[in-house]
C-alpha cells in the first residue's frame, strides 16, 4: 500500500537465505529453506549486464533540470499523490499532500499542460480485513465507506483530480497481475521460507532489536507474534548498480536535494531483496498461479499509479495503461514512503521493462506540538472540520504558505487564524473591497480606462511585473509562490495608501481623473494576483474574478498568460462590492447564525 508506513529498513527489506547477510536480522528473522519454483529461481545477472540495462534506462525519463516542467516539448504532466490506506479516515496529513498536488496540477494546467492528476486509495491487507471485522462489515463495505470519505474530503477541499484509483478495482488487479508476470519473467521473483516476529498493525516482520519489552512493537505498543510463512521475494539487490547509476546521472530524480542524499546513502549501504507476498492474508490480489498467497503492498499499491491511467471502458491491460500517460512526471509523497518510491519502485519498473517517473518529491511532516501528526499517535487534525469552519481557501493557503514545502511544519490554531486573517482577509480581501467601494462611489463601478493605458510608467505596474511566481511553482517552492503573490497585495496596499484616491476624488478635475486611473491600476494588480494565486486558492480567486465583473466561464478559461498586465478594459463594470474573504471571527459568527 503506498501509504502504509514501514518505519525500519531492515524490517521491510527481508533476507532470503540466499542473501541473508545481516547478523542483526538473523536472530529474529530466519529463512529456513529455499524452495524456488524453477521458473522463478534467481537468474542472477552479472553486474555488467545490470549496468548495461542501467545504461539503457538510467536517463530515460528522469528530468534534467530541478524544475518539474519536464522537457519543453512535453505537453502532458502526470502527477500523483500516494494512494491512501483505508485503515482509517483521512486526516490533515493526507490532505496536505493532496492540496499540494492540486496546487501543482492547477498551475500546470494554467501553464498549458495536459494534466493527469492521480489520487486514490490503497485497500488491501490484513489491517483492512480486521478493521472491517471489528465494525461488523465486510472488507469491501469498509473500503467503500473509507474510500468515499477521501473523495468527500477532496470535494470539500476543491481537489481537481482527474483519476481516482481504488486498488480493489478489477482494472487495477489486471494491471498488477500482468506487471507481476513481467517481473517474474525477468527472473526477479523467487520464493523463500521466512520466519520472524510479526506486527499485525505494521503488517510487517520486525527486527527483534527494535522491539520493546515482551516483543512489543515500538509504534503500536502491542506484542508481535511469531510467524512463519513462505513468501515471494523481489530481487532488489540485483539493481544496486542500476540505482546507483540512476541517481548519480539524475541528481534531480529525488527532491528536495537533501532527500536525494538520504536515498543515495540508503542505496550505498546495500540493497536487500524484499518480500512481496503474504501467505496468511486473504484480502488482497492473489499471486498468479498461487492462490495461497496474496500480493503484498508495494507490488500492489504502487501499480495504482499506472492502472489509474486506464479510461473507463478501455481494455484492462498494462500496455493500454502505460500508453494512456505513463511515466508520471511527479510522484508527490511524504518522506515516510520515500524509500519505496525512490528505491523499490524504479527497480520494479526496470525489471518490468517500463519507463521511470521523472521525479519523486518527498515533503516533510505536519506536526502537532512537535510530533508527527498521524493515525498511530492519534494527534491528527480533522480537515473536514477545518474546512467547514474556515473554508477550503484558508486551509489550502495556510498549509502551503506556512509550511516550507519539503520541511516539517507545526500547526497551531492561533497562527492559522492570524495568518489567514492578515493575508487573505486584510491584504487581499480588504484591498479589493475598499477599491471597489471607491469605484462604486466615484465612478459608478465602471473602469475609466484600459489598465494598460492607466498604468503607463506606473510604479505599481512595474512592481507587479517583477513579481512572478511562475518559477517558484515550477520548482515546487509553493510557499515562495504564495509569498511572491502576497507581495503584489502588499504593493497594492502601499500604493492605495500613498495615492489616497479618496482625497483626490474630493479635489475633482484632473486629480479625480488620476484617482480613477489609480483604481484601475489597483484592480488590475488584484486581478493578476487572483490568477497567480488560483492554484492555491481557486475559490477565492473565482470570487475576486466575479467581483471584477467576470463570469465563472471566463475564469475557467484563464491561463498563466493572464498574469500579464492589461486584462482589465475601460468601460468594464465591476460587481457590487462584497467581501471576498471574511475575517475568521466574522465567518464563525456567520456559521453560528446559519445554524440558528
Ligand atoms: N503528518 C503528516 N504530514 C504530512 N503528510 C502526511 C502526514 N501523515 C500522513 N501524510 C501523508 O500520508 C502518507 C502516509 O499515509 P498513512 O495512511 O500512512 O497515514 P499516517 O497517518 O501517516 O499513518 P500512521 O500514523 O499510522 O503512520 C504520507 O506519505 C503523506 O503523503
XYZ file of N, CA and C in Angstrom, residues 321-464:
432
model
N -2.673 0.934 -20.213
C -2.496 1.895 -19.117
C -1.239 2.734 -19.346
N -0.166 2.071 -19.739
C 1.091 2.784 -19.968
C 0.912 3.795 -21.105
N 0.225 3.364 -22.154
C 0.025 4.271 -23.298
C -0.828 5.479 -22.918
N -1.633 5.322 -21.889
C -2.528 6.420 -21.521
C -1.833 7.547 -20.762
N -0.538 7.415 -20.505
C 0.123 8.551 -19.858
C 1.381 8.250 -19.062
N 1.717 6.987 -18.885
C 2.919 6.685 -18.128
C 4.158 7.068 -18.941
N 5.230 7.604 -18.385
C 5.526 7.678 -16.957
C 5.002 8.949 -16.304
N 4.878 8.899 -14.984
C 4.465 10.074 -14.224
C 5.553 11.136 -14.288
N 5.123 12.379 -14.287
C 6.090 13.484 -14.223
C 6.558 13.683 -12.796
N 5.650 13.448 -11.852
C 5.979 13.740 -10.448
C 5.169 12.865 -9.508
N 5.882 12.120 -8.645
C 5.229 11.447 -7.520
C 5.410 12.348 -6.301
N 4.328 12.840 -5.785
C 4.388 13.653 -4.569
C 4.036 12.762 -3.394
N 4.928 12.691 -2.420
C 4.720 11.772 -1.297
C 5.258 12.402 -0.018
N 4.896 11.816 1.136
C 5.524 12.194 2.397
C 6.866 11.484 2.500
N 7.748 12.030 3.323
C 9.105 11.465 3.425
C 9.093 10.049 3.989
N 7.985 9.660 4.658
C 7.895 8.323 5.245
C 7.915 7.211 4.205
N 7.509 7.519 2.983
C 7.459 6.448 1.978
C 8.420 6.724 0.810
N 9.435 7.511 1.132
C 10.409 7.880 0.091
C 11.174 6.664 -0.430
N 11.621 5.815 0.494
C 12.426 4.661 0.100
C 11.688 3.793 -0.934
N 10.415 3.638 -0.707
C 9.660 2.722 -1.566
C 9.448 3.313 -2.967
N 9.357 4.645 -3.012
C 9.168 5.295 -4.309
C 10.483 5.553 -5.038
N 11.540 5.812 -4.270
C 12.794 6.216 -4.907
C 13.770 5.054 -5.071
N 13.499 3.935 -4.383
C 14.413 2.789 -4.494
C 13.683 1.556 -5.041
N 12.635 1.123 -4.345
C 11.936 -0.092 -4.786
C 11.317 0.092 -6.180
N 10.572 1.188 -6.287
C 9.735 1.409 -7.484
C 10.551 1.492 -8.769
N 11.640 2.282 -8.829
C 12.413 2.296 -10.070
C 12.947 0.905 -10.426
N 13.381 0.140 -9.413
C 13.908 -1.198 -9.709
C 12.793 -2.088 -10.244
N 11.616 -2.002 -9.635
C 10.485 -2.811 -10.100
C 10.124 -2.453 -11.552
N 10.122 -1.160 -11.838
C 9.742 -0.720 -13.193
C 10.748 -1.200 -14.226
N 12.022 -1.070 -13.884
C 13.047 -1.510 -14.837
C 12.933 -3.016 -15.056
N 12.668 -3.727 -13.973
C 12.536 -5.177 -14.094
C 11.399 -5.529 -15.051
N 10.323 -4.728 -15.007
C 9.172 -4.995 -15.879
C 9.331 -4.349 -17.253
N 10.443 -3.671 -17.459
C 10.701 -3.047 -18.768
C 9.901 -1.781 -18.995
N 9.565 -1.090 -17.913
C 8.761 0.127 -18.055
C 9.588 1.370 -17.724
N 9.187 2.511 -18.296
C 9.945 3.732 -18.024
C 9.770 4.237 -16.591
N 10.719 5.026 -16.169
C 10.716 5.537 -14.791
C 10.011 6.880 -14.694
N 9.445 7.183 -13.520
C 8.888 8.529 -13.329
C 10.003 9.562 -13.408
N 9.599 10.820 -13.656
C 10.638 11.842 -13.825
C 11.160 12.341 -12.496
N 10.296 12.398 -11.509
C 10.743 12.958 -10.233
C 9.920 12.421 -9.075
N 10.596 12.223 -7.950
C 9.908 11.853 -6.709
C 10.206 12.978 -5.721
N 9.164 13.602 -5.218
C 9.372 14.686 -4.248
C 8.839 14.226 -2.902
N 9.702 14.167 -1.889
C 9.286 13.743 -0.550
C 9.156 14.948 0.368
N 7.914 15.330 0.653
C 7.743 16.518 1.522
C 7.870 16.122 2.988
N 7.877 17.132 3.865
C 8.032 16.895 5.303
C 6.714 16.556 5.970
N 6.743 16.488 7.279
C 5.543 16.143 8.054
C 4.886 17.379 8.634
N 3.572 17.347 8.673
C 2.853 18.286 9.513
C 2.974 17.729 10.918
N 3.331 18.601 11.819
C 3.486 18.148 13.196
C 2.484 18.888 14.075
N 2.147 18.280 15.169
C 1.291 18.959 16.148
C 2.090 18.947 17.435
N 2.349 20.124 17.964
C 3.192 20.262 19.159
C 4.505 19.494 18.968
N 5.041 19.578 17.775
C 6.355 18.990 17.506
C 6.336 17.517 17.131
N 5.202 16.837 17.249
C 5.133 15.400 16.935
C 4.480 15.206 15.573
N 4.940 14.180 14.837
C 4.316 13.885 13.550
C 2.837 13.611 13.745
N 2.036 14.330 12.974
C 0.604 14.096 13.040
C 0.307 12.796 12.297
N -0.350 11.865 12.945
C -0.631 10.603 12.273
C -1.677 9.785 12.994
N -2.146 8.770 12.283
C -3.203 7.929 12.858
C -2.685 7.192 14.091
N -1.411 6.784 14.030
C -0.881 5.965 15.122
C -0.881 6.730 16.432
N -0.444 7.993 16.372
C -0.409 8.769 17.611
C -1.768 9.371 17.938
N -2.631 9.401 16.957
C -3.979 9.928 17.182
C -3.995 11.435 17.403
N -2.901 12.124 17.002
C -2.849 13.573 17.215
C -3.178 14.330 15.935
N -4.160 13.832 15.228
C -4.459 14.402 13.912
C -5.422 15.582 14.023
N -5.365 16.416 12.999
C -6.359 17.491 12.877
C -7.384 17.006 11.870
N -8.623 17.235 12.161
C -9.723 16.829 11.295
C -9.867 17.852 10.167
N -9.485 17.511 8.954
C -9.544 18.533 7.899
C -10.963 18.986 7.567
N -11.931 18.057 7.675
C -13.296 18.461 7.319
C -13.788 19.557 8.263
N -13.433 19.417 9.525
C -13.850 20.458 10.481
C -13.210 21.798 10.148
N -11.912 21.742 9.786
C -11.234 22.998 9.421
C -11.901 23.638 8.210
N -12.231 22.788 7.230
C -12.841 23.325 6.013
C -14.222 23.895 6.319
N -14.981 23.180 7.147
C -16.326 23.675 7.478
C -16.244 24.982 8.250
N -15.246 25.102 9.117
C -15.140 26.318 9.918
C -14.568 27.487 9.128
N -13.550 27.210 8.314
C -12.819 28.325 7.709
C -12.836 28.361 6.190
N -13.374 27.334 5.576
C -13.438 27.303 4.115
C -12.177 26.699 3.512
N -12.284 26.157 2.292
C -11.138 25.475 1.674
C -9.952 26.384 1.387
N -10.220 27.643 0.997
C -9.096 28.517 0.632
C -8.175 28.767 1.812
N -8.781 28.984 2.979
C -7.978 29.269 4.170
C -7.094 28.078 4.490
N -7.669 26.870 4.416
C -6.918 25.663 4.751
C -5.787 25.458 3.737
N -6.125 25.547 2.486
C -5.132 25.331 1.436
C -4.004 26.357 1.552
N -4.406 27.633 1.701
C -3.396 28.691 1.744
C -2.485 28.527 2.950
N -3.084 28.323 4.111
C -2.267 28.258 5.323
C -1.182 27.195 5.202
N -1.584 25.984 4.835
C -0.593 24.896 4.852
C 0.454 25.052 3.742
N 0.045 25.605 2.613
C 1.033 25.760 1.540
C 1.936 26.961 1.768
N 1.369 28.002 2.346
C 2.177 29.211 2.578
C 3.083 29.041 3.795
N 2.566 28.475 4.833
C 3.283 28.484 6.104
C 4.221 27.304 6.307
N 4.055 26.238 5.542
C 4.981 25.112 5.675
C 5.895 25.115 4.453
N 7.158 25.324 4.701
C 8.152 25.288 3.622
C 8.031 23.915 2.965
N 7.765 23.864 1.672
C 7.469 22.578 1.047
C 8.736 21.718 0.989
N 8.688 20.608 1.691
C 9.874 19.749 1.809
C 10.252 19.571 3.273
N 9.980 20.601 4.083
C 10.348 20.536 5.507
C 9.121 20.254 6.368
N 9.368 19.960 7.640
C 8.256 19.771 8.576
C 7.660 21.123 8.943
N 6.424 21.113 9.413
C 5.796 22.365 9.847
C 4.773 22.097 10.927
N 4.764 22.948 11.919
C 3.864 22.745 13.054
C 2.559 23.515 12.830
N 1.497 22.963 13.374
C 0.197 23.628 13.246
C -0.222 24.179 14.593
N -0.697 25.433 14.572
C -1.374 25.924 15.778
C -2.562 26.747 15.297
N -3.665 26.627 15.978
C -4.880 27.290 15.518
C -4.716 28.808 15.546
N -4.021 29.301 16.576
C -3.901 30.766 16.673
C -3.092 31.302 15.490
N -2.044 30.558 15.117
C -1.250 31.010 13.975
C -2.087 30.923 12.688
N -2.838 29.844 12.586
C -3.702 29.674 11.411
C -4.607 30.906 11.252
N -5.275 31.268 12.349
C -6.235 32.381 12.272
C -5.511 33.691 11.967
N -4.355 33.903 12.607
C -3.727 35.201 12.376
C -3.177 35.316 10.953
N -2.627 34.229 10.407
C -2.084 34.296 9.030
C -3.205 34.501 8.010
N -4.239 33.717 8.169
C -5.323 33.770 7.189
C -6.011 35.146 7.232
N -6.213 35.659 8.424
C -6.829 36.988 8.533
C -5.929 38.060 7.929
N -4.632 37.973 8.267
C -3.722 39.031 7.804
C -3.594 38.994 6.284
N -3.421 37.786 5.723
C -3.109 37.725 4.292
C -4.367 37.743 3.415
N -5.274 36.817 3.704
C -6.416 36.681 2.778
C -7.494 37.736 3.050
N -7.805 37.962 4.335
C -8.873 38.929 4.631
C -8.372 40.362 4.480
N -7.208 40.654 5.082
C -6.754 42.057 5.071
C -6.029 42.428 3.784
N -4.871 41.808 3.572
C -4.023 42.244 2.445
C -4.758 42.126 1.109
N -5.460 41.004 0.916
C -6.092 40.799 -0.394
C -7.554 41.265 -0.373
N -8.346 40.680 0.527
C -9.789 40.966 0.524
C -10.110 42.435 0.745
N -9.457 43.026 1.729
C -9.726 44.428 2.054
C -9.328 45.369 0.941
N -8.171 45.066 0.339
C -7.687 45.914 -0.750
C -8.722 45.953 -1.871
N -9.211 44.775 -2.226
C -10.204 44.716 -3.307
C -11.479 45.441 -2.886
N -11.923 45.176 -1.672
C -13.211 45.705 -1.232
C -13.196 47.227 -1.133
N -12.124 47.761 -0.578
C -12.110 49.226 -0.451
C -11.955 49.886 -1.820
N -11.221 49.256 -2.726
C -11.050 49.834 -4.069
C -12.390 49.814 -4.815
N -13.087 48.687 -4.701
C -14.395 48.605 -5.382
C -15.387 49.579 -4.757
N -15.273 49.792 -3.435
C -16.147 50.760 -2.743
C -15.924 52.160 -3.305
N -14.657 52.514 -3.478
C -14.344 53.844 -4.029
C -14.818 53.964 -5.474
N -14.654 52.855 -6.218
C -15.070 52.877 -7.632
C -16.584 53.044 -7.739
N -17.296 52.396 -6.842
C -18.754 52.486 -6.873
C -19.185 53.926 -6.557
N -18.548 54.462 -5.513
C -18.947 55.785 -5.058
C -18.621 56.872 -6.083
N -17.483 56.726 -6.737
C -16.999 57.823 -7.585
C -17.111 57.564 -9.083
N -17.230 56.312 -9.500
C -17.210 56.013 -10.943
C -18.364 55.088 -11.333
N -19.359 54.968 -10.548
C -20.492 54.066 -10.822
C -20.013 52.645 -11.136
N -18.993 52.227 -10.449
C -18.429 50.873 -10.584
C -17.875 50.569 -11.971
N -17.619 51.618 -12.759
C -17.108 51.367 -14.124
C -15.649 51.832 -14.252
N -14.851 51.021 -14.945
C -13.448 51.396 -15.133
C -13.352 52.532 -16.150
N -12.528 53.532 -15.790
C -12.442 54.720 -16.633
C -11.658 54.449 -17.915
N -10.589 53.696 -17.823
C -9.712 53.447 -18.991
C -9.193 52.014 -18.956
N -8.563 51.615 -20.049
C -7.897 50.305 -20.069
C -6.759 50.306 -19.043
N -6.516 49.173 -18.443
C -5.440 49.105 -17.442
C -4.071 49.395 -18.065
N -3.902 49.037 -19.329
C -2.616 49.311 -19.996
C -2.399 50.814 -20.092
N -3.453 51.512 -20.496
C -3.348 52.963 -20.663
C -3.142 53.628 -19.297
N -3.930 53.177 -18.314
C -3.860 53.794 -16.982
C -2.471 53.691 -16.379
N -1.752 52.612 -16.713
C -0.526 52.301 -15.969
C 0.759 52.641 -16.702
N 0.701 53.437 -17.755
C 1.950 53.757 -18.460
C 2.951 54.387 -17.499
N 4.115 53.731 -17.361
C 5.163 54.259 -16.473
C 4.801 54.209 -15.000
N 3.825 53.409 -14.658
C 3.353 53.391 -13.268
C 4.200 52.473 -12.382
N 4.438 52.925 -11.162
C 5.320 52.189 -10.253
C 4.705 50.852 -9.800
N 3.387 50.856 -9.583
C 2.761 49.594 -9.136
C 2.826 48.560 -10.259
N 2.576 49.008 -11.468
C 2.662 48.074 -12.606
C 4.078 47.481 -12.678
N 5.089 48.334 -12.541
C 6.474 47.844 -12.609
C 6.727 46.794 -11.526
N 6.221 47.067 -10.343
C 6.430 46.127 -9.235
C 5.744 44.804 -9.534
N 4.492 44.874 -9.974
C 3.733 43.650 -10.246
C 4.440 42.828 -11.321
